[in-house]
mmCIF file of C-alpha atoms in Angstrom:
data_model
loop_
_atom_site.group_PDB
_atom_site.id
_atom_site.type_symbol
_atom_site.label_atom_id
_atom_site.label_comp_id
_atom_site.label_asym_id
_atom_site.label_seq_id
_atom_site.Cartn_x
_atom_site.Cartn_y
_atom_site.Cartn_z
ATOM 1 C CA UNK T 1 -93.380 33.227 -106.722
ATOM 2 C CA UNK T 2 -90.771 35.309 -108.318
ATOM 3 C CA UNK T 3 -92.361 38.384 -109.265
ATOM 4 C CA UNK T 4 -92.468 42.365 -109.891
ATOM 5 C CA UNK T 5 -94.827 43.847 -107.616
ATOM 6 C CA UNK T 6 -96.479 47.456 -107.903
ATOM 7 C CA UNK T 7 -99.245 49.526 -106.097
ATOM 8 C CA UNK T 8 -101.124 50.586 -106.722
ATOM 9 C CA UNK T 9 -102.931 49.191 -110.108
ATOM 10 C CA UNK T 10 -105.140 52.300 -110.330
ATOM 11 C CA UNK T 11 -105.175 55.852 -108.836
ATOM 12 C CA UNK T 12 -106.845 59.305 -110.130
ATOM 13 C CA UNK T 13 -105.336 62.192 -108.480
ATOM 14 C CA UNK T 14 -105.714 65.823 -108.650
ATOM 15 C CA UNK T 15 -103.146 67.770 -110.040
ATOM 16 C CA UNK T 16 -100.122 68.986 -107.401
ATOM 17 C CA UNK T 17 -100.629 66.138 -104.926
ATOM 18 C CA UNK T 18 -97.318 64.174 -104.743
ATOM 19 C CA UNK T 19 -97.936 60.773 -104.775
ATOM 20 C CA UNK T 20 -95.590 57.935 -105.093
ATOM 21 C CA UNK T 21 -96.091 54.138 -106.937
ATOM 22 C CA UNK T 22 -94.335 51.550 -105.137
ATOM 23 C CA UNK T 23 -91.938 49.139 -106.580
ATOM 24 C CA UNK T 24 -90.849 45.476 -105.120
ATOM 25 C CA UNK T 25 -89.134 42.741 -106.696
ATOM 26 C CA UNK T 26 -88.192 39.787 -104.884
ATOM 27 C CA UNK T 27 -85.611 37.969 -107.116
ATOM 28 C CA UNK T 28 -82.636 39.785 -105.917
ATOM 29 C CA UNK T 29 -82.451 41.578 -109.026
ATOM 30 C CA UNK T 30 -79.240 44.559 -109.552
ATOM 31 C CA UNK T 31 -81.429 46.386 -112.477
ATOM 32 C CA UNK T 32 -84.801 48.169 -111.914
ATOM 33 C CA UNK T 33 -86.319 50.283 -114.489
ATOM 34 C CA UNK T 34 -89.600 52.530 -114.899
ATOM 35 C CA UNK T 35 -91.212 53.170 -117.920
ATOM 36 C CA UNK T 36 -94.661 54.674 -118.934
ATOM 37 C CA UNK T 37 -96.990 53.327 -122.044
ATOM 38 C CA UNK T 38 -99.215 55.939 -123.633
ATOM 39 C CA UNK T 39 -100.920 55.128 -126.912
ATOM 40 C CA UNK T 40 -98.952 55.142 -130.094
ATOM 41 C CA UNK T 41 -95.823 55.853 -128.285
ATOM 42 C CA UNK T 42 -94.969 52.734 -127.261
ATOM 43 C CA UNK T 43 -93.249 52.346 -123.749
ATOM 44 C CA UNK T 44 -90.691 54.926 -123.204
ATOM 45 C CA UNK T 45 -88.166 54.493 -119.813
ATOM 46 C CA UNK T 46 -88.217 57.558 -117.446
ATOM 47 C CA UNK T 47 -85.544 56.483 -114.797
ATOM 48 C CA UNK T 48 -83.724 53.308 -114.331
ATOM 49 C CA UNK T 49 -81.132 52.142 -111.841
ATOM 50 C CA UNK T 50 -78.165 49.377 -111.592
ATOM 51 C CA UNK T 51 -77.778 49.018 -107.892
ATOM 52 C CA UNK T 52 -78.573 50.358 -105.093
ATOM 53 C CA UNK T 53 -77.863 54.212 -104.828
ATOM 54 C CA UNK T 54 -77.162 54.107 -108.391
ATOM 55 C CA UNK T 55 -79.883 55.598 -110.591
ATOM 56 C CA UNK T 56 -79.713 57.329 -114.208
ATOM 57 C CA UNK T 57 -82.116 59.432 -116.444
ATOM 58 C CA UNK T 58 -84.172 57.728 -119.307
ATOM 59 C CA UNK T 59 -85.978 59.544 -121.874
ATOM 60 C CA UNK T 60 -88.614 61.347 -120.650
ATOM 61 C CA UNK T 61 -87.266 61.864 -116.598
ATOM 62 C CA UNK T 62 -88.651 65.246 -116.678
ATOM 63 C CA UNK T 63 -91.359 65.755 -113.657
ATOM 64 C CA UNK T 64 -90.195 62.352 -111.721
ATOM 65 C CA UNK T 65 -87.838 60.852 -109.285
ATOM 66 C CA UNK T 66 -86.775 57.948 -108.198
ATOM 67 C CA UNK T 67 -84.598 56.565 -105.462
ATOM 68 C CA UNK T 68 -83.109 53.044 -104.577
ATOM 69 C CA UNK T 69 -82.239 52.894 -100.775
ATOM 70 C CA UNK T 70 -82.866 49.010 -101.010
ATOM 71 C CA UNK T 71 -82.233 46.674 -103.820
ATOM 72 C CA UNK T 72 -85.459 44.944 -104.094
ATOM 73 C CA UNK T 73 -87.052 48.697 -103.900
ATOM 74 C CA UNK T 74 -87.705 51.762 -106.634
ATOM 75 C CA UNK T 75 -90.560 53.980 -106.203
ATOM 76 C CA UNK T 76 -91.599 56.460 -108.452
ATOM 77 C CA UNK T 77 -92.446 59.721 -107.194
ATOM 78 C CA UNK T 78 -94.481 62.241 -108.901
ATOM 79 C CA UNK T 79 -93.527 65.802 -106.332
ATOM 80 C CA UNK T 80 -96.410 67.981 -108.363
ATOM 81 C CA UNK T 81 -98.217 65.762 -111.032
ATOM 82 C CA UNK T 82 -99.561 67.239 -113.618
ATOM 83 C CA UNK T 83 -102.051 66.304 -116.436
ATOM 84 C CA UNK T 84 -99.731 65.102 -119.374
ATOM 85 C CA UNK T 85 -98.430 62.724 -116.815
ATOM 86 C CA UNK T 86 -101.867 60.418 -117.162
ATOM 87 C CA UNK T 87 -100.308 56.994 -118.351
ATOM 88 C CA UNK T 88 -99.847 53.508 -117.719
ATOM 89 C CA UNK T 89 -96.853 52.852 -115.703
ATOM 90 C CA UNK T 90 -94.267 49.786 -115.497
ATOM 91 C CA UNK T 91 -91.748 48.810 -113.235
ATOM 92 C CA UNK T 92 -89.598 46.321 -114.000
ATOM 93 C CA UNK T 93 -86.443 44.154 -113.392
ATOM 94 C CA UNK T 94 -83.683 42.793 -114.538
ATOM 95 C CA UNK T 95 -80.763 40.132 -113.020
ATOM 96 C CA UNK T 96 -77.363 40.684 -114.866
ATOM 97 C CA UNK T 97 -76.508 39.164 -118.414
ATOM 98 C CA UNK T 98 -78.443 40.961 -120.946
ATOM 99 C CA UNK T 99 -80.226 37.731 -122.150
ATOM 100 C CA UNK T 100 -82.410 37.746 -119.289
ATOM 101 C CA UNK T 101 -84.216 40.804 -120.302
ATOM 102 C CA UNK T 102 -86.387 42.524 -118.026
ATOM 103 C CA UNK T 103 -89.245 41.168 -116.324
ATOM 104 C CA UNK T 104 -92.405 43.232 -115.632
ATOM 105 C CA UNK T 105 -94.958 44.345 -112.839
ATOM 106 C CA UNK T 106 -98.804 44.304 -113.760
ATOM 107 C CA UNK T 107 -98.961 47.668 -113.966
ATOM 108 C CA UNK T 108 -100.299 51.641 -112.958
ATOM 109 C CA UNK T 109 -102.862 53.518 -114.337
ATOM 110 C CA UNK T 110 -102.419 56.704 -113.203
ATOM 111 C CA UNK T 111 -105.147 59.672 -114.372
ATOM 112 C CA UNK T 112 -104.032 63.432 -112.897
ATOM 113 C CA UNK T 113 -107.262 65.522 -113.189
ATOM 114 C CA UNK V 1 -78.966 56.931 -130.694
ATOM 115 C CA UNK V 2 -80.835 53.760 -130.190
ATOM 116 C CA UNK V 3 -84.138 53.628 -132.014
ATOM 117 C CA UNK V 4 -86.598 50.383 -132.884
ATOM 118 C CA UNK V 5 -88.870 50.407 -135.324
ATOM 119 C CA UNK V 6 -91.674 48.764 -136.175
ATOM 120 C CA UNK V 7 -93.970 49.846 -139.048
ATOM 121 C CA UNK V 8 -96.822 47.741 -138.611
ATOM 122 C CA UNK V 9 -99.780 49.896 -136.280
ATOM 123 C CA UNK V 10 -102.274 47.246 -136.697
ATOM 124 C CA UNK V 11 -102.707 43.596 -138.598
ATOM 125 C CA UNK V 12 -104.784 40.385 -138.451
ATOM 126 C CA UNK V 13 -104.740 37.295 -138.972
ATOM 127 C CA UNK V 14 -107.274 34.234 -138.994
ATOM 128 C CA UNK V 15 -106.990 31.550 -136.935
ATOM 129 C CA UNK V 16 -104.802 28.983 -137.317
ATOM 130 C CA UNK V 17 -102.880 31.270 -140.140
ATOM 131 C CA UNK V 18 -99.548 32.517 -139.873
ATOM 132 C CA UNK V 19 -98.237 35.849 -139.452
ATOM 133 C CA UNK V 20 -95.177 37.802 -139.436
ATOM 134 C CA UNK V 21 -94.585 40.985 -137.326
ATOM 135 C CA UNK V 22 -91.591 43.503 -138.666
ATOM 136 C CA UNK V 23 -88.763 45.125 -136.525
ATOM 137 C CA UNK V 24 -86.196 46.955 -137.468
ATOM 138 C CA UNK V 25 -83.404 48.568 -135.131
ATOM 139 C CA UNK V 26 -80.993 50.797 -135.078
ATOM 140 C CA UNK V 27 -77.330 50.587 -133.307
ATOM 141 C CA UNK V 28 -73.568 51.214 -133.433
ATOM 142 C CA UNK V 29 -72.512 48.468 -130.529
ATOM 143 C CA UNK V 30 -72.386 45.074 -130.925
ATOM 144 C CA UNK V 31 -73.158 43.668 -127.521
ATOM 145 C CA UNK V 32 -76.990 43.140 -127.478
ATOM 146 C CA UNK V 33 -79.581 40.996 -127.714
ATOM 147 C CA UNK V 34 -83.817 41.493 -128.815
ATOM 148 C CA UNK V 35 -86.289 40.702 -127.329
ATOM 149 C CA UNK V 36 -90.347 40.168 -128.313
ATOM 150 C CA UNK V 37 -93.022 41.171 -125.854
ATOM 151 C CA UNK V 38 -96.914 40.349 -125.502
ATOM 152 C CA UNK V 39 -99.390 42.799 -124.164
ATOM 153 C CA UNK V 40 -102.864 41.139 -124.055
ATOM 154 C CA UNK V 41 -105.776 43.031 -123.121
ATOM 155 C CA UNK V 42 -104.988 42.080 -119.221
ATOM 156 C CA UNK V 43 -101.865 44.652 -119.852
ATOM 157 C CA UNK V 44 -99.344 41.939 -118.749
ATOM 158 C CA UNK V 45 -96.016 42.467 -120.499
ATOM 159 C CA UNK V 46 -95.127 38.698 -121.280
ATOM 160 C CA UNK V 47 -91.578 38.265 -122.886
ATOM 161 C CA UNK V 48 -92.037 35.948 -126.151
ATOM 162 C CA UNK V 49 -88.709 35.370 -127.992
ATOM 163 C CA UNK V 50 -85.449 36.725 -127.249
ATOM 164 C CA UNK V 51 -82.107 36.676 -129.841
ATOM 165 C CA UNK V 52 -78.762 37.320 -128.988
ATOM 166 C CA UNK V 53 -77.173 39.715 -131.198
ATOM 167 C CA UNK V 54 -73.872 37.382 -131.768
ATOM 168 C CA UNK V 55 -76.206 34.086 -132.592
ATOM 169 C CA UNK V 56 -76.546 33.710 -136.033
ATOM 170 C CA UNK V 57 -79.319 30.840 -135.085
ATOM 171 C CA UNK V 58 -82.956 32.168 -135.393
ATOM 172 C CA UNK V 59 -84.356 31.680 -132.322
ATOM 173 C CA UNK V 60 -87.573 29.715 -131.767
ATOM 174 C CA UNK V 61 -90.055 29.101 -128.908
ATOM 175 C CA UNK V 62 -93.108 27.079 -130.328
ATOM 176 C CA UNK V 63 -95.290 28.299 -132.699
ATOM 177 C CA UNK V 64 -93.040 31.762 -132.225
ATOM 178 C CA UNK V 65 -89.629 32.170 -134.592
ATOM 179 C CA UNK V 66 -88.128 34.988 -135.149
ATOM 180 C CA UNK V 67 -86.190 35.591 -138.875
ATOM 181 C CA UNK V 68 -82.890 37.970 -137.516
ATOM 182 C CA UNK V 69 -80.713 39.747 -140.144
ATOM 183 C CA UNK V 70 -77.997 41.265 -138.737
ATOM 184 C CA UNK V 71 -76.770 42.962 -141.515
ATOM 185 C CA UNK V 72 -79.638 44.524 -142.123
ATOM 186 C CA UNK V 73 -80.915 45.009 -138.586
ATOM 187 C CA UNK V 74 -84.234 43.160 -139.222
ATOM 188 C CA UNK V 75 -85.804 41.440 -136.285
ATOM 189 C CA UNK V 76 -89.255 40.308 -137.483
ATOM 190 C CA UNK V 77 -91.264 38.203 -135.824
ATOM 191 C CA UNK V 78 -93.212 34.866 -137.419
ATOM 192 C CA UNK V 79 -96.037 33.509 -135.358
ATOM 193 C CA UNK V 80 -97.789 30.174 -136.722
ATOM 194 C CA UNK V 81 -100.910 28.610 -136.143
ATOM 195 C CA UNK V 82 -102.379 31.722 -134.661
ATOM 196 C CA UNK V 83 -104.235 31.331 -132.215
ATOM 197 C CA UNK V 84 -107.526 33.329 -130.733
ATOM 198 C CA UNK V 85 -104.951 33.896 -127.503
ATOM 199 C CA UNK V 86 -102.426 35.815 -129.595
ATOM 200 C CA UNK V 87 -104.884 38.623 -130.074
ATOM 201 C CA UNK V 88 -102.311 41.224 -127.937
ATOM 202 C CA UNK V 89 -100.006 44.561 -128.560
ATOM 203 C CA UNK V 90 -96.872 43.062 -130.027
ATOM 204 C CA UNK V 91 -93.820 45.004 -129.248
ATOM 205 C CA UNK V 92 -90.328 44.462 -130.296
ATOM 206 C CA UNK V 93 -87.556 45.823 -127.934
ATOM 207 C CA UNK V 94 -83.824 46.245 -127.771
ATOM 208 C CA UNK V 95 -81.257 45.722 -124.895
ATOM 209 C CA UNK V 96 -77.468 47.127 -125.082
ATOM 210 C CA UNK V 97 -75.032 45.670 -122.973
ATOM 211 C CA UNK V 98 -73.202 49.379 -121.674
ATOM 212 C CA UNK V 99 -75.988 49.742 -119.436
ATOM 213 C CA UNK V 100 -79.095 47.718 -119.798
ATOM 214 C CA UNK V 101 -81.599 50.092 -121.305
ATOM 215 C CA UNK V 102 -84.367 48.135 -123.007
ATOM 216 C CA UNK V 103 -85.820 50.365 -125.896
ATOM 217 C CA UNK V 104 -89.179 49.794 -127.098
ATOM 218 C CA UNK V 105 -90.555 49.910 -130.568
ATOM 219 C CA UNK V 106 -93.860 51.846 -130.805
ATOM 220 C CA UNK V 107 -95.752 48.193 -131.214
ATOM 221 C CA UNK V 108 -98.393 46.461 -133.506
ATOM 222 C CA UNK V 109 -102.043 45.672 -132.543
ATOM 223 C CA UNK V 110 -102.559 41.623 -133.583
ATOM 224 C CA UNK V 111 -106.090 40.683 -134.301
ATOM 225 C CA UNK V 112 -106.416 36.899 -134.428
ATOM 226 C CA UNK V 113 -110.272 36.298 -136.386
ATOM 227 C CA UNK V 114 -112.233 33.109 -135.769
#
């Protein structure tokens, strides 16, 4: 089944523990994206990527990285979480031509206490 | 810079009415296409509709249509015969061609009422 996979679903952490979400997709996709949902905001993109070893800044980047060694692969790492980084997260994925769009994973709820 | 809006927080609807949900986005290229997306209460981000920007064709997938005005940069989306299953976060979203960001609106709550 062609699909967006991420893990974990939940986690609480404490804040200053780097932890990193894991990102697979396994239709052979070139474009990978992260975004976070947080209530009346909407889903905003953090860091996205268009190939392996090719990775770019979204809007809100600040306080995460991301790296793409593998093209089926983009983790999210949080080095020192903090509090206002409690969200829902979303990977996602995209195969070129723009009419595609992006297809999604099911999803991180992440709570930094 | 790219911006989507869509002024509608919250509506309903009863069953088997129809409803429209508004969009309205902002951009200076012209190689793009939009997109609607479902989030029921599982959190699932299911794609709905999608428009390409060039099409002057409203785009239809059921009981989902969309009513696209290029000109005036309207994307709203018409659902009919609503069903209790539509009851999701509705949000409309934006895709540019120089480098594949997708840009989300801020969304709209749908209630569907028995």
């Amino acid at each position: 089944e062609a699909q967006v996979t991420q893990n974990p679903r939940y986690l609480i952490t404490v804040t200053g523990k780097k932890l990193t979400v894991t990102c697979s997709q396994n239709m052979n996709h070139e474009y990978m994206s992260w975004y976070r949902q947080d209530p009346g905001l909407g889903l905003r993109q953090i860091y996205y990527s268009m190939n392996v070893e090719v990775t770019d800044k979204g809007d809100v980047p600040e306080g995460y990285k991301v790296s793409r060694k593998e093209k089926r692969n983009f983790p999210l790492i949080l080095e020192s979480p903090s509090p206002n980084q409690t969200s829902l997260y979303f990977c996602a994925s995209s195969r070129q031509g723009l009419n595609y769009g992006y297809t999604f994973g099911s999803g991180t709820r992440l709570t930094v206490v | 810079a790219q911006t989507v809006t869509q002024s509608q927080p919250e509506m309903s609807v009863q069953e088997a009415e129809t409803v429209t949900l508004s969009c309205t986005y902002d951009t200076s290229e012209n190689n793009y296409y939009l997109f609607w997306y479902k989030q029921p209460p599982s959190r699932q981000m299911i794609l709905v509709i999608r428009q390409e920007a060039y099409k002057q064709q409203n785009a239809t997938e059921n009981r989902f249509s969309v009513n696209f005005q290029k000109a005036a940069k309207s994307f709203s989306l018409k659902i009919s015969d609503s069903q209790l299953g539509d009851t999701a976060m509705y949000f409309c979203a934006f895709i540019r061609g120089s480098n594949y960001k997708l840009t989300f609106g801020k969304g709209t709550l749908l209630t569907v009422n028995p």
